[in-house]
PDB file of C-alpha atoms in Angstrom:
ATOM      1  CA  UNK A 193      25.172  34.794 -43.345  1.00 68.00           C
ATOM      2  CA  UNK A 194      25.794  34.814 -39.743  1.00 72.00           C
ATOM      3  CA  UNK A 195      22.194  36.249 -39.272  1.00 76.00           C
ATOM      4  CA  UNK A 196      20.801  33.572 -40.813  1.00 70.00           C
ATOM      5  CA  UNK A 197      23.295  30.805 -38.726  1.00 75.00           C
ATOM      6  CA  UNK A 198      21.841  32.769 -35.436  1.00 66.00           C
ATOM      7  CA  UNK A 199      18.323  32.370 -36.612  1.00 72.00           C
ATOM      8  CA  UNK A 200      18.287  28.943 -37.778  1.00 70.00           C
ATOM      9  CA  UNK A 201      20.394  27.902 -34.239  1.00 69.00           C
ATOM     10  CA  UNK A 202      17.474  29.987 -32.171  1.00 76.00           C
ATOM     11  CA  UNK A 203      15.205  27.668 -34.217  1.00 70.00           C
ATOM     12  CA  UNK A 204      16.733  24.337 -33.308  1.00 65.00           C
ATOM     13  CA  UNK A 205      16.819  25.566 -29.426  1.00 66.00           C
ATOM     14  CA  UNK A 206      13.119  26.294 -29.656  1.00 68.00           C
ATOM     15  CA  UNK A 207      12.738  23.309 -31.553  1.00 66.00           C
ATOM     16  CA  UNK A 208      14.406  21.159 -28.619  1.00 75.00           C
ATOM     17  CA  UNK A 209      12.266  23.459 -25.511  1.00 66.00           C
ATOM     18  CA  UNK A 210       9.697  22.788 -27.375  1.00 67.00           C
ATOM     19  CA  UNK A 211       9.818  19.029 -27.566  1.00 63.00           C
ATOM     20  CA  UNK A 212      11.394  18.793 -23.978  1.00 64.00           C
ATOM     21  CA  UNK A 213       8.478  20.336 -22.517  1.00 55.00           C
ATOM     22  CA  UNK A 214       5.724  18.071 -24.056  1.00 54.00           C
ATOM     23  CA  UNK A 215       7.598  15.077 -22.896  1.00 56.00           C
ATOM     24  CA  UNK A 216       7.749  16.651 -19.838  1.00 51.00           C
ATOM     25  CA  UNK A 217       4.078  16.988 -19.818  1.00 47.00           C
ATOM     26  CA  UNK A 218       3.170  13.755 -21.572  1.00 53.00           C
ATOM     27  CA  UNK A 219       5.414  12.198 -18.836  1.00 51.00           C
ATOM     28  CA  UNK A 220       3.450  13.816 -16.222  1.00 48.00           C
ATOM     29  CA  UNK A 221      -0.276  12.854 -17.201  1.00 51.00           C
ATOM     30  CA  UNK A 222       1.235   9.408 -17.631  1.00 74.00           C
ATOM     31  CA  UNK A 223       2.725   9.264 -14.418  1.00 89.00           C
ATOM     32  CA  UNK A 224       1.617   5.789 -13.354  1.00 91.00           C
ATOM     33  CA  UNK A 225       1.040   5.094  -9.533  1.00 92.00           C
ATOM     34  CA  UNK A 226       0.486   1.895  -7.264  1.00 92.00           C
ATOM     35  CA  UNK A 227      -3.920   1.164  -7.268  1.00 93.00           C
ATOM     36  CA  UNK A 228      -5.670  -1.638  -5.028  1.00 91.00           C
ATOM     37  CA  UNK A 229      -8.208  -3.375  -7.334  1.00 93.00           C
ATOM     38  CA  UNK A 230     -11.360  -4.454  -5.191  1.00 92.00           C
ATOM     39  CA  UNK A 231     -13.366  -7.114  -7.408  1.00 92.00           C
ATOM     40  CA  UNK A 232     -16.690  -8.482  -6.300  1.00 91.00           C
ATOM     41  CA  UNK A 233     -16.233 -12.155  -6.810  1.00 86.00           C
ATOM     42  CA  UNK A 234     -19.625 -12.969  -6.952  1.00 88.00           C
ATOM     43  CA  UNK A 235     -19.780 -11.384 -10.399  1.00 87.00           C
ATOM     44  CA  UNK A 236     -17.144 -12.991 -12.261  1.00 88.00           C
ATOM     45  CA  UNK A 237     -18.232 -13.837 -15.646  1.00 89.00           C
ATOM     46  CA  UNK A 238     -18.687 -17.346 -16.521  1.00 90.00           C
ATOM     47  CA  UNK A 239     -16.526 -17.244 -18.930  1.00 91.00           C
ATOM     48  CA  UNK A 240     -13.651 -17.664 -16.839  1.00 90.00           C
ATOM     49  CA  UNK A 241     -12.578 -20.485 -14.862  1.00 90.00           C
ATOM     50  CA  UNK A 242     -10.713 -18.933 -12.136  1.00 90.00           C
ATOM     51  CA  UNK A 243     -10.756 -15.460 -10.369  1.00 87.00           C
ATOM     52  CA  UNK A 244      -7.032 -14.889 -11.711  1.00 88.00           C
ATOM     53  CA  UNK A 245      -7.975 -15.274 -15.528  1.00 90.00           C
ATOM     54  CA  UNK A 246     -10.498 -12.607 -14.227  1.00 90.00           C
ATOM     55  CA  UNK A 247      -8.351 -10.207 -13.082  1.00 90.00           C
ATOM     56  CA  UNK A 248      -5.962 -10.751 -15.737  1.00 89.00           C
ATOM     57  CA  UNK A 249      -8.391  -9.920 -18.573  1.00 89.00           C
ATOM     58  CA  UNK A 250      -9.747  -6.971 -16.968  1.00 90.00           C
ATOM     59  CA  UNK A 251      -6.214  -5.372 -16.740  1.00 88.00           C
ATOM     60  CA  UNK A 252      -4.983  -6.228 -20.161  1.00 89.00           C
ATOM     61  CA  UNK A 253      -8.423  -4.252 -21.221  1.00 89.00           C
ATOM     62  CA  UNK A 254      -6.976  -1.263 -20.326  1.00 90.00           C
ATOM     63  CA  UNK A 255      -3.039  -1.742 -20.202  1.00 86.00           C
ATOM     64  CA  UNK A 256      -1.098  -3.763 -22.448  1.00 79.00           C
ATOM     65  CA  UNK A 257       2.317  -3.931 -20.424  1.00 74.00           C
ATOM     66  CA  UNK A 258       1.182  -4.212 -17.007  1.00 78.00           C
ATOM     67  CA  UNK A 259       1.275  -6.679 -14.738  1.00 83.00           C
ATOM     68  CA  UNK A 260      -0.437  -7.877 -11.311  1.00 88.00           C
ATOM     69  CA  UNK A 261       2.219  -6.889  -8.515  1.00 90.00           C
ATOM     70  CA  UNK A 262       0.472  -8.814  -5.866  1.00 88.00           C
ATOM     71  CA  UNK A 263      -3.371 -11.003  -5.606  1.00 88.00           C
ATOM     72  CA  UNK A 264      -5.192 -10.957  -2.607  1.00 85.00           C
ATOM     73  CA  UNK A 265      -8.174 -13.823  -2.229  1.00 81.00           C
ATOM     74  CA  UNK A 266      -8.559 -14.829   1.572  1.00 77.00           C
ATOM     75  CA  UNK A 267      -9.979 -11.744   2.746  1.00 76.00           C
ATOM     76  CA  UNK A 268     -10.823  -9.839   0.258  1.00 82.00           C
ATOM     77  CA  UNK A 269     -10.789 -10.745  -3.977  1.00 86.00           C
ATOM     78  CA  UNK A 270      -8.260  -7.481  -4.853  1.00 90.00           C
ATOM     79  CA  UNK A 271      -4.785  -6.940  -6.863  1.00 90.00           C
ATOM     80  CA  UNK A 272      -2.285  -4.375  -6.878  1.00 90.00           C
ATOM     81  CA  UNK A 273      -1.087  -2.684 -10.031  1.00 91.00           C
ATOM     82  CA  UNK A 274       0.669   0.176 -11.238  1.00 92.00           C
ATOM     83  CA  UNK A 275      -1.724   2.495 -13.735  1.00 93.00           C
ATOM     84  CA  UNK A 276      -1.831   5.923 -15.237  1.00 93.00           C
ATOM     85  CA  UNK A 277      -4.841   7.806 -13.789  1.00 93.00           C
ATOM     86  CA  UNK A 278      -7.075   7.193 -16.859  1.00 93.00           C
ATOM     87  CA  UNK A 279      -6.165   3.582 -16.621  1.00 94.00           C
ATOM     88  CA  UNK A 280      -7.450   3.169 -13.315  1.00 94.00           C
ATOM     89  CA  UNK A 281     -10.529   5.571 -14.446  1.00 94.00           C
ATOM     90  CA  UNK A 282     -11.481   3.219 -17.532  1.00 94.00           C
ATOM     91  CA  UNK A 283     -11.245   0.450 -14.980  1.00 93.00           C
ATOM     92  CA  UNK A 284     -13.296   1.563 -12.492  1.00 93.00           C
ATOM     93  CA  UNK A 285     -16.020   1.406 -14.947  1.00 93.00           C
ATOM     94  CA  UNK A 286     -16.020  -2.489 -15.608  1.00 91.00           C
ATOM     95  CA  UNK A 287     -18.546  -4.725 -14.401  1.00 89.00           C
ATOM     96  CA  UNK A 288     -16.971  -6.725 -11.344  1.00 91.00           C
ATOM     97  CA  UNK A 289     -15.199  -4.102 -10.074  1.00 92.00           C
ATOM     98  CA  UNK A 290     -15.952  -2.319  -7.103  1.00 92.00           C
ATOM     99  CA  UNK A 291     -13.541   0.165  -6.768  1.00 91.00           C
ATOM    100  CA  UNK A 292      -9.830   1.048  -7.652  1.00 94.00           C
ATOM    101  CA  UNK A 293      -8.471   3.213  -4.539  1.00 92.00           C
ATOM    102  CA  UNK A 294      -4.606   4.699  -5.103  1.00 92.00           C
ATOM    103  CA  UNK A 295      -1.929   3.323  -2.813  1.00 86.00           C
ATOM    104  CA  UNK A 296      -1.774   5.504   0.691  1.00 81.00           C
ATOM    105  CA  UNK A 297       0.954   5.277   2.800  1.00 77.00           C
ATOM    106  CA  UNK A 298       0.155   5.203   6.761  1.00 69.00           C
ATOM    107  CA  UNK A 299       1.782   6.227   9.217  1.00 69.00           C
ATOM    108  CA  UNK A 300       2.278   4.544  12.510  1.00 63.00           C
ATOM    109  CA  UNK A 301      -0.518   5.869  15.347  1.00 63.00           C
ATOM    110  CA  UNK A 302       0.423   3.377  18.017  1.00 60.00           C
ATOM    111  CA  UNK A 303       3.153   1.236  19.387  1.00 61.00           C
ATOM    112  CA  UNK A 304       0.574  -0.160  21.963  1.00 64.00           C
ATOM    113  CA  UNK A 305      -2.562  -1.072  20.527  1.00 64.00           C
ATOM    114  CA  UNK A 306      -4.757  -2.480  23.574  1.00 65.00           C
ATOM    115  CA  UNK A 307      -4.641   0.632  25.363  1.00 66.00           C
ATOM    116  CA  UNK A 308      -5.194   2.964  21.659  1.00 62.00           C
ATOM    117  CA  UNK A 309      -8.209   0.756  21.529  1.00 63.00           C
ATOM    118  CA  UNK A 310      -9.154   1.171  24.879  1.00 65.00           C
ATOM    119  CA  UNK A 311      -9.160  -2.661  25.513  1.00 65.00           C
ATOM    120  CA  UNK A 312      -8.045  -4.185  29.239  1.00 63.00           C
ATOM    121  CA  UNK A 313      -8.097  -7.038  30.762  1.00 59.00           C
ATOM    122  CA  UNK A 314     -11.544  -6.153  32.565  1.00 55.00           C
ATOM    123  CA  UNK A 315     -13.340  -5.412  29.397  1.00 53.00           C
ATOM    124  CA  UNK A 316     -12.627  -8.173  26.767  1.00 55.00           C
ATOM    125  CA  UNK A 317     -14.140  -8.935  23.329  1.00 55.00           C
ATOM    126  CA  UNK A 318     -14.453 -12.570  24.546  1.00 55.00           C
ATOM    127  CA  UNK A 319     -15.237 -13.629  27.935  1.00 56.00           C
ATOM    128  CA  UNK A 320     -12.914 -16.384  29.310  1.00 56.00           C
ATOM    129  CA  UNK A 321     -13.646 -19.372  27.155  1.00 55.00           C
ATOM    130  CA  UNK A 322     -11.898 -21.643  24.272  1.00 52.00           C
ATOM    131  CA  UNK A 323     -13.687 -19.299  21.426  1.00 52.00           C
ATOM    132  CA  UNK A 324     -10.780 -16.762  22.528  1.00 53.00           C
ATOM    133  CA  UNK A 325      -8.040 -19.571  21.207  1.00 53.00           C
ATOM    134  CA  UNK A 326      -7.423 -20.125  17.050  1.00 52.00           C
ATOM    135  CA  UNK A 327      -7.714 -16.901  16.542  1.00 54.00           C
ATOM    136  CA  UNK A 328      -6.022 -15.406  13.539  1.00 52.00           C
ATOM    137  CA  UNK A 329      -5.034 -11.173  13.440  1.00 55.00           C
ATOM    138  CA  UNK A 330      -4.403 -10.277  10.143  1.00 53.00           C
ATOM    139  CA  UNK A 331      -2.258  -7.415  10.012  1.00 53.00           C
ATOM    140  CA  UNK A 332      -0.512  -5.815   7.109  1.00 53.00           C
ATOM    141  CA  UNK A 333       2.152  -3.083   8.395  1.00 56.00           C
ATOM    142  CA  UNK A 334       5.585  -1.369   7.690  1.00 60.00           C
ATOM    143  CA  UNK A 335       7.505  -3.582   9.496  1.00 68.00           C
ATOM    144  CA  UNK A 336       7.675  -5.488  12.949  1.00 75.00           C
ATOM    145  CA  UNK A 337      10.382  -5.742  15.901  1.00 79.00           C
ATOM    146  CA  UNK A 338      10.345  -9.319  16.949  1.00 82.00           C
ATOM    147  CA  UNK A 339      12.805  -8.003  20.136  1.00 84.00           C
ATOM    148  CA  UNK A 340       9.404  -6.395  21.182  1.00 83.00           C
ATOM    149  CA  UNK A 341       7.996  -7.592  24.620  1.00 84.00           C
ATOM    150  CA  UNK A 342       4.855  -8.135  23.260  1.00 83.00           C
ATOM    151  CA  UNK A 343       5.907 -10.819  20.731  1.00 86.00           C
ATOM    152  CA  UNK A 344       7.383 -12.761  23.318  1.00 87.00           C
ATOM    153  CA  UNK A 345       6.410 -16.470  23.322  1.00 89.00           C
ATOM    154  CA  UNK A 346       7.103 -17.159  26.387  1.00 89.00           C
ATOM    155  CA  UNK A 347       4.137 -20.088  27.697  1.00 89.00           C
ATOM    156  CA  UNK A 348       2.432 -20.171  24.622  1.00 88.00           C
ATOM    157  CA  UNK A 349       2.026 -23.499  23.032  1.00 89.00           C
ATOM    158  CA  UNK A 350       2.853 -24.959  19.090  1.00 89.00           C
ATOM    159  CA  UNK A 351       2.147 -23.149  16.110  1.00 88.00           C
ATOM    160  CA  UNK A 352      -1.667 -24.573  15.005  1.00 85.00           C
ATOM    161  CA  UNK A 353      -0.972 -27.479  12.832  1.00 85.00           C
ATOM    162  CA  UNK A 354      -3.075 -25.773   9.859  1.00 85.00           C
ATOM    163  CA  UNK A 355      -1.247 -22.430   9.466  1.00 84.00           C
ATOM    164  CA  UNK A 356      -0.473 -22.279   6.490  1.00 82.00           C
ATOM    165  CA  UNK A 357       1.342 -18.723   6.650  1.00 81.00           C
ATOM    166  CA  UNK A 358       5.205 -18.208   5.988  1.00 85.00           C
ATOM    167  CA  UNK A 359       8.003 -16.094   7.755  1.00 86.00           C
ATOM    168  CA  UNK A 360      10.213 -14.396   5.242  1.00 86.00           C
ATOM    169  CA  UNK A 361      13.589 -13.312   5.326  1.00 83.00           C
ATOM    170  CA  UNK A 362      13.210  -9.276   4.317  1.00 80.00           C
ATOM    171  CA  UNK A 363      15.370  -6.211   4.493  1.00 77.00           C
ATOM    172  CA  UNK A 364      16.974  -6.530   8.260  1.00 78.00           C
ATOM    173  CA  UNK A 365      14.875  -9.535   9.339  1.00 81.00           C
ATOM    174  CA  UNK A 366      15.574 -13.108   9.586  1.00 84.00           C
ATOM    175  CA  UNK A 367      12.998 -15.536   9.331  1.00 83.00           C
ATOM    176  CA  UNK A 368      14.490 -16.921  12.518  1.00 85.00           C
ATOM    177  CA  UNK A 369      12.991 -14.368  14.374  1.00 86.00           C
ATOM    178  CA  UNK A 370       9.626 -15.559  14.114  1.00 89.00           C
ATOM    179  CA  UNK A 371       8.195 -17.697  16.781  1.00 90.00           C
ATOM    180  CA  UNK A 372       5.156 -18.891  18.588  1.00 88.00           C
ATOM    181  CA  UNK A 373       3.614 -15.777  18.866  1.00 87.00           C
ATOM    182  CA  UNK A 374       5.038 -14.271  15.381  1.00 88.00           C
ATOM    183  CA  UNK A 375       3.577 -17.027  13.384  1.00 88.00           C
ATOM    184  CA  UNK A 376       4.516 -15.009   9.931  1.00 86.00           C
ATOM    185  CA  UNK A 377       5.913 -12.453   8.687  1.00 84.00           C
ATOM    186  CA  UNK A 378       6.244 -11.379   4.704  1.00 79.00           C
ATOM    187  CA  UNK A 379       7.964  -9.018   2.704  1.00 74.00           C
ATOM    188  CA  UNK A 380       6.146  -6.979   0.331  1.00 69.00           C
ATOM    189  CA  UNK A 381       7.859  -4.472  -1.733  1.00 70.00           C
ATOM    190  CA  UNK A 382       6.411  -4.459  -5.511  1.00 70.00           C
ATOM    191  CA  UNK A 383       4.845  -1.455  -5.738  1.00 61.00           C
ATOM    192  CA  UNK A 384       6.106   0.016  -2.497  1.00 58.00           C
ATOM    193  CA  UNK A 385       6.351   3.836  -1.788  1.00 52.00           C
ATOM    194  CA  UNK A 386       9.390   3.651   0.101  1.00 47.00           C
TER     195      UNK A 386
END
């Protein structure tokens, strides 16, 4: 009898390896990561009357509980979502799409990125003129020190009447500390490999 209580308790902890390990493997091939969505917005079907309905549909074809964590349409026509690798596979495929790239993290190359970019004051993209003026850098980093030096706005005059940009309060910054120079500032954290 107790043979047979040993063997059938061996059974039930193979039984339970057993099962833990394919969920442990399942897990793993599902594993979902953080994917940019580049669509080419010149190729949206008729069918749709906006670029988000677009987007929208072409998710739900391949995932059923996901949503958009952030759109992008200024620059470029791209969302951010979380997939499983043969999510983002089966999407690549889809007409309108021109790629779907994983999240990568950067790291920071330069605190001082005139001299990285071997730009002076001699050798300027612009010569002296008003074409140097309303220009707009779009930048999308980690994070920014507004105590820096080079954000001060010291001389500089109003904020251009047609920004239409935001400064966000986020994880230790105020949106106070935007100014003339700092003209926005967001916080983006969906998604984030922190």
């Amino acid at each position: 009898m107790k043979i047979l209580i040993l063997k059938f308790l061996q059974f039930v902890l193979l039984l339970i390896f057993y099962g833990r390990y394919t969920i442990a493997e399942k897990t793993t091939q599902e594993a979902k990561k953080t994917y940019i969505v580049h669509m080419d917005k010149f190729n949206m079907p008729k069918s749709f009357s906006d670029h988000l309905s677009w987007y929208d549909s072409s998710l739900k074809s391949v995932s059923d509980s996901e949503e958009m964590l952030y759109t992008y349409n200024h620059v470029a026509h791209e969302f951010s979502i979380r997939l499983t690798f043969q999510e983002a596979e089966t999407l690549s495929k889809q007409l309108g799409i021109l790629y779907v790239m994983p999240e990568v993290r950067y790291e920071l190359h330069t605190t001082r990125t005139p001299q990285f970019l071997g730009l002076d004051k001699a050798t300027t993209l612009f010569p002296a003129s008003k074409q140097q003026s309303q220009v707009v850098i779009r930048v999308l980093d980690t994070g920014v020190w507004p105590e820096l030096q080079s954000l001060d706005d010291t001389g500089l005059g109003p904020v251009l009447s047609g920004w239409k940009g935001k400064c966000e309060i986020g994880t230790n910054f105020n949106s106070s500390s935007c100014n003339r120079k700092l003209v926005g500032a967001r916080f983006f954290t969906n998604g984030a490999m922190l």
